[in-house]
mmCIF file of C-alpha atoms in Angstrom:
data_model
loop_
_atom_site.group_PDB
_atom_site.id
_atom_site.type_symbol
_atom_site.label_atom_id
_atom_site.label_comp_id
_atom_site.label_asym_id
_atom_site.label_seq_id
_atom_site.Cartn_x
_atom_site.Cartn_y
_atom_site.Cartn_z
ATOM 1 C CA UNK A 1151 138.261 77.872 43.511
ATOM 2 C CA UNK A 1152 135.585 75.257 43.374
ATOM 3 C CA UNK A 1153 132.521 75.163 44.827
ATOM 4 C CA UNK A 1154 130.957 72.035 46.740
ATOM 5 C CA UNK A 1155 128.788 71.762 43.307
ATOM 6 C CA UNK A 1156 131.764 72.023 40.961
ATOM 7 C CA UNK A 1157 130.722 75.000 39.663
ATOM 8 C CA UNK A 1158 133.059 78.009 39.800
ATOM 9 C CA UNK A 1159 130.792 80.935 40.829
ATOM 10 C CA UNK A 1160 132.656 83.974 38.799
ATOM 11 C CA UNK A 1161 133.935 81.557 36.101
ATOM 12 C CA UNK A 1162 137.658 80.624 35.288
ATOM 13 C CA UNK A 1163 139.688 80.003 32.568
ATOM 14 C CA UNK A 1164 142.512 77.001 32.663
ATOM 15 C CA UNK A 1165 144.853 77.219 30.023
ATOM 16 C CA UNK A 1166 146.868 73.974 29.748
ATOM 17 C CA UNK A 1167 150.401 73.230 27.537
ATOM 18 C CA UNK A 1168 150.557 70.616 25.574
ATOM 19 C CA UNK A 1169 152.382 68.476 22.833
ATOM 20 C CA UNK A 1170 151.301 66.425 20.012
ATOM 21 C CA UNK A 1171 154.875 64.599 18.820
ATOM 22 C CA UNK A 1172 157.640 63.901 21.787
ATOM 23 C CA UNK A 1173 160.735 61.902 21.265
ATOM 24 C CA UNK A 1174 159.673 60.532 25.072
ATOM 25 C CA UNK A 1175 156.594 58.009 25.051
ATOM 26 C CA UNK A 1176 156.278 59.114 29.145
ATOM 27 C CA UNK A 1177 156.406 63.144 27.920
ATOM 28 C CA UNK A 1178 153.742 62.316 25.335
ATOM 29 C CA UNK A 1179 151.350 60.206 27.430
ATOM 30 C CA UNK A 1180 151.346 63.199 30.416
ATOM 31 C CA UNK A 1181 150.684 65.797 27.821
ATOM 32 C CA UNK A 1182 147.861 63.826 26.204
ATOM 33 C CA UNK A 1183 146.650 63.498 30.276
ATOM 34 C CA UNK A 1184 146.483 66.811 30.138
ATOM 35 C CA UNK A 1185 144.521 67.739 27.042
ATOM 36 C CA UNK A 1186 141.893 64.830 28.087
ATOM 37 C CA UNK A 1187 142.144 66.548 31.458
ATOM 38 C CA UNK A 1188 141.223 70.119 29.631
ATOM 39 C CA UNK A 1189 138.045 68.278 27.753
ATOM 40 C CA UNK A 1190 136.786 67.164 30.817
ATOM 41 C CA UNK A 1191 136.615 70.316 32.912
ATOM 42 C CA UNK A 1192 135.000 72.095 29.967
ATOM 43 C CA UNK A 1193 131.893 70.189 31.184
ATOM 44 C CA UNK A 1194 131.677 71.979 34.575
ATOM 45 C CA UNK A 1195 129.834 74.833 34.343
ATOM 46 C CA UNK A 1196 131.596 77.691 34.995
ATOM 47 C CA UNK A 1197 134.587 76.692 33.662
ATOM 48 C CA UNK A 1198 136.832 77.020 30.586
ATOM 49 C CA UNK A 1199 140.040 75.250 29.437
ATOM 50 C CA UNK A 1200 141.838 75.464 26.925
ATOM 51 C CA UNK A 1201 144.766 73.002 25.413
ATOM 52 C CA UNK A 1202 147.850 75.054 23.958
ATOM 53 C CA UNK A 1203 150.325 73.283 22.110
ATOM 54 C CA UNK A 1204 152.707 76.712 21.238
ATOM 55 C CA UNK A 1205 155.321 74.327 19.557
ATOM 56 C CA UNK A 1206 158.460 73.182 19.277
ATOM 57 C CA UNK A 1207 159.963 75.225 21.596
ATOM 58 C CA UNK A 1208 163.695 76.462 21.886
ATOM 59 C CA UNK A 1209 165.007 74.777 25.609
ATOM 60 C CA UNK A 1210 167.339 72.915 27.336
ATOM 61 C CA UNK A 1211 165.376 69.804 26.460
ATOM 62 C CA UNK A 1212 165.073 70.268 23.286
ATOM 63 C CA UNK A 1213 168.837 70.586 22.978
ATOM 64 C CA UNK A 1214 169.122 66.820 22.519
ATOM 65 C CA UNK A 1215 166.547 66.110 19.799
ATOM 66 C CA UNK A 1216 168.401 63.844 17.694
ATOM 67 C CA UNK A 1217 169.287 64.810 13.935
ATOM 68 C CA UNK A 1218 166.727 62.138 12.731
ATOM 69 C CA UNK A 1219 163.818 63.556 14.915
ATOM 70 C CA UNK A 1220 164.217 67.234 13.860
ATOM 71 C CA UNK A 1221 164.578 65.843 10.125
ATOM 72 C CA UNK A 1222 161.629 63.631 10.840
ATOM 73 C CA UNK A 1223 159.600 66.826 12.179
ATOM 74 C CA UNK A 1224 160.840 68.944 9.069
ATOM 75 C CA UNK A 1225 158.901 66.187 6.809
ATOM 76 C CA UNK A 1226 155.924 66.417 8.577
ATOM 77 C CA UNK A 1227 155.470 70.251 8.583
ATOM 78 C CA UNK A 1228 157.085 71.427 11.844
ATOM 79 C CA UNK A 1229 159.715 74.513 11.447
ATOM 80 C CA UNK A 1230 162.738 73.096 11.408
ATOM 81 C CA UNK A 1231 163.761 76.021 14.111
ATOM 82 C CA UNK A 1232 162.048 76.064 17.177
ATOM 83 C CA UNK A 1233 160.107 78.387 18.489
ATOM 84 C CA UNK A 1234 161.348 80.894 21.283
ATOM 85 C CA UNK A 1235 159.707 80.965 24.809
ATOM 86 C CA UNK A 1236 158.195 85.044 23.871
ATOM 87 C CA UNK A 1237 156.430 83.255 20.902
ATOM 88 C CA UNK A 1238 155.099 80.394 22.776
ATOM 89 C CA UNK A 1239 154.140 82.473 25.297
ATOM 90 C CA UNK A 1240 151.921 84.742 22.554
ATOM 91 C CA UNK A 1241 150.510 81.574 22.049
ATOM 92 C CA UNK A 1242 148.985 80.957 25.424
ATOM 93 C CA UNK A 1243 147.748 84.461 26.035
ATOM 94 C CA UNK A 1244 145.846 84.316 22.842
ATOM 95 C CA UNK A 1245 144.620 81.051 23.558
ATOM 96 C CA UNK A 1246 143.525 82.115 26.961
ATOM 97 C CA UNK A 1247 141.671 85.477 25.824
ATOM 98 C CA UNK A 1248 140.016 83.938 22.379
ATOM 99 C CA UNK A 1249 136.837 82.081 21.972
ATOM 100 C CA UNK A 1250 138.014 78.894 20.935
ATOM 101 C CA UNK A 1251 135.943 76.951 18.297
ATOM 102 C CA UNK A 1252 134.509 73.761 20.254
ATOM 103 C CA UNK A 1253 136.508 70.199 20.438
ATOM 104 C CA UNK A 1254 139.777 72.139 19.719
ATOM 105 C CA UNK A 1255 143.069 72.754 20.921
ATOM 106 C CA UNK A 1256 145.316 75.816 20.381
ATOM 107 C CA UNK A 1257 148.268 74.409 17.893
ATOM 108 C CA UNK A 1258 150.895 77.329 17.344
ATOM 109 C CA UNK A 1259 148.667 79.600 15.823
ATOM 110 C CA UNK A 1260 145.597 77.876 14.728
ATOM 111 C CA UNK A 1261 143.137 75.515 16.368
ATOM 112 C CA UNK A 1262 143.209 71.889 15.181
ATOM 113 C CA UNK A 1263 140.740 69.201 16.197
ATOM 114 C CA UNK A 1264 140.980 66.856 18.576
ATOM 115 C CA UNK A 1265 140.858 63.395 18.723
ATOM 116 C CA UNK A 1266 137.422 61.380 19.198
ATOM 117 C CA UNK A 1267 138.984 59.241 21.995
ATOM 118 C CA UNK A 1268 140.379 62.324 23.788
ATOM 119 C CA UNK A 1269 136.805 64.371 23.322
ATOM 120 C CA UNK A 1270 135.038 60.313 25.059
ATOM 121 C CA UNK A 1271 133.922 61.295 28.264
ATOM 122 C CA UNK A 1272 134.255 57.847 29.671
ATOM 123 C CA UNK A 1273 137.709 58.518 28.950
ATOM 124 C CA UNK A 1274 137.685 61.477 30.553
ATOM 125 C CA UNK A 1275 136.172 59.755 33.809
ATOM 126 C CA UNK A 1276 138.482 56.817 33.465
ATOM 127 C CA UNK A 1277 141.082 59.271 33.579
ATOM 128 C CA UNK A 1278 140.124 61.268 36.650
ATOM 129 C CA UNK A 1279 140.147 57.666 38.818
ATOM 130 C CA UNK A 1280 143.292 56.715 37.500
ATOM 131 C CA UNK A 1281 144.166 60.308 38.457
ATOM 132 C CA UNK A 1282 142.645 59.981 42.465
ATOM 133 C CA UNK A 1283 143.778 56.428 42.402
ATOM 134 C CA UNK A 1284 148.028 57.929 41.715
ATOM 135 C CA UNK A 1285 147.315 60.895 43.781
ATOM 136 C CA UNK A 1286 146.443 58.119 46.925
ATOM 137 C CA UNK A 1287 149.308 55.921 46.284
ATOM 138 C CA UNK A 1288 151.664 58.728 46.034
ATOM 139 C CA UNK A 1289 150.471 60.322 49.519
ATOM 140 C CA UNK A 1290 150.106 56.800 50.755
ATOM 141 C CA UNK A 1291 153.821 56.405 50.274
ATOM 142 C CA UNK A 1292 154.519 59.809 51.473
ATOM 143 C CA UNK A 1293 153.057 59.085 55.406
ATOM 144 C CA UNK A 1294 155.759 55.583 55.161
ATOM 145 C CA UNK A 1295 158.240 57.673 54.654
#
């Protein structure tokens, strides 16, 4: 919980799942919302996030990833079998308990670096209005009902 101030007074931790390469444009966008969303509340005091990525993980979405796409993410590094959900899950809880190494994100099992536009702050606020601006629509609609 939040205080008033924005600062959490005994600190808190926010780990958030992510994905760098979808098949889905929509799927990629939200999880790039998210990471953005991660950079900017590691600016309130008080609080830590962290952006996991565990992988290509073994689901009923990823059931339908084309022959092309999982040859395409073969090429480019990715395991060509996907990860299971105890193994992404490892993932998280180290994320969650490490010190992560600043403008990072939790990839599998290392930290890469992020993006310059995803570390911009303005983005960051941009996002947040766009954010409040959805959130009112969508409750908006919700009372026509």
């Amino acid at each position: 919980m939040l205080l008033d101030n924005g600062v959490s007074p005994n600190g808190v931790t926010i780990v958030t799942l992510t994905s760098i390469l979808s098949s889905k444009q929509d799927h990629f966008r939200s999880k790039l919302a998210i990471t953005m969303l991660a950079c900017h509340l590691n600016r309130i005091k008080g609080v830590r996030a962290v952006s996991v990525d565990p992988g290509a993980v073994n689901t009923s979405m990823t059931e339908t990833i084309a022959p092309r796409v999982r040859k395409l993410l073969r090429k480019i590094g990715i395991k060509s079998s996907l990860i299971n959900a105890d193994e992404a899950a490892e993932a998280v809880v180290i994320a969650a308990n490490e010190k992560q190494p600043i403008n990072t994100y939790r990839n599998g099992r290392k930290y890469s670096k992020l993006w310059s536009f995803v570390l911009s702050a303005q983005n960051g606020i941009e996002l947040e209005k766009l954010s409040r601006k959805m959130l009112e629509n969508a409750f908006e609609k919700g009372r026509n009902l």
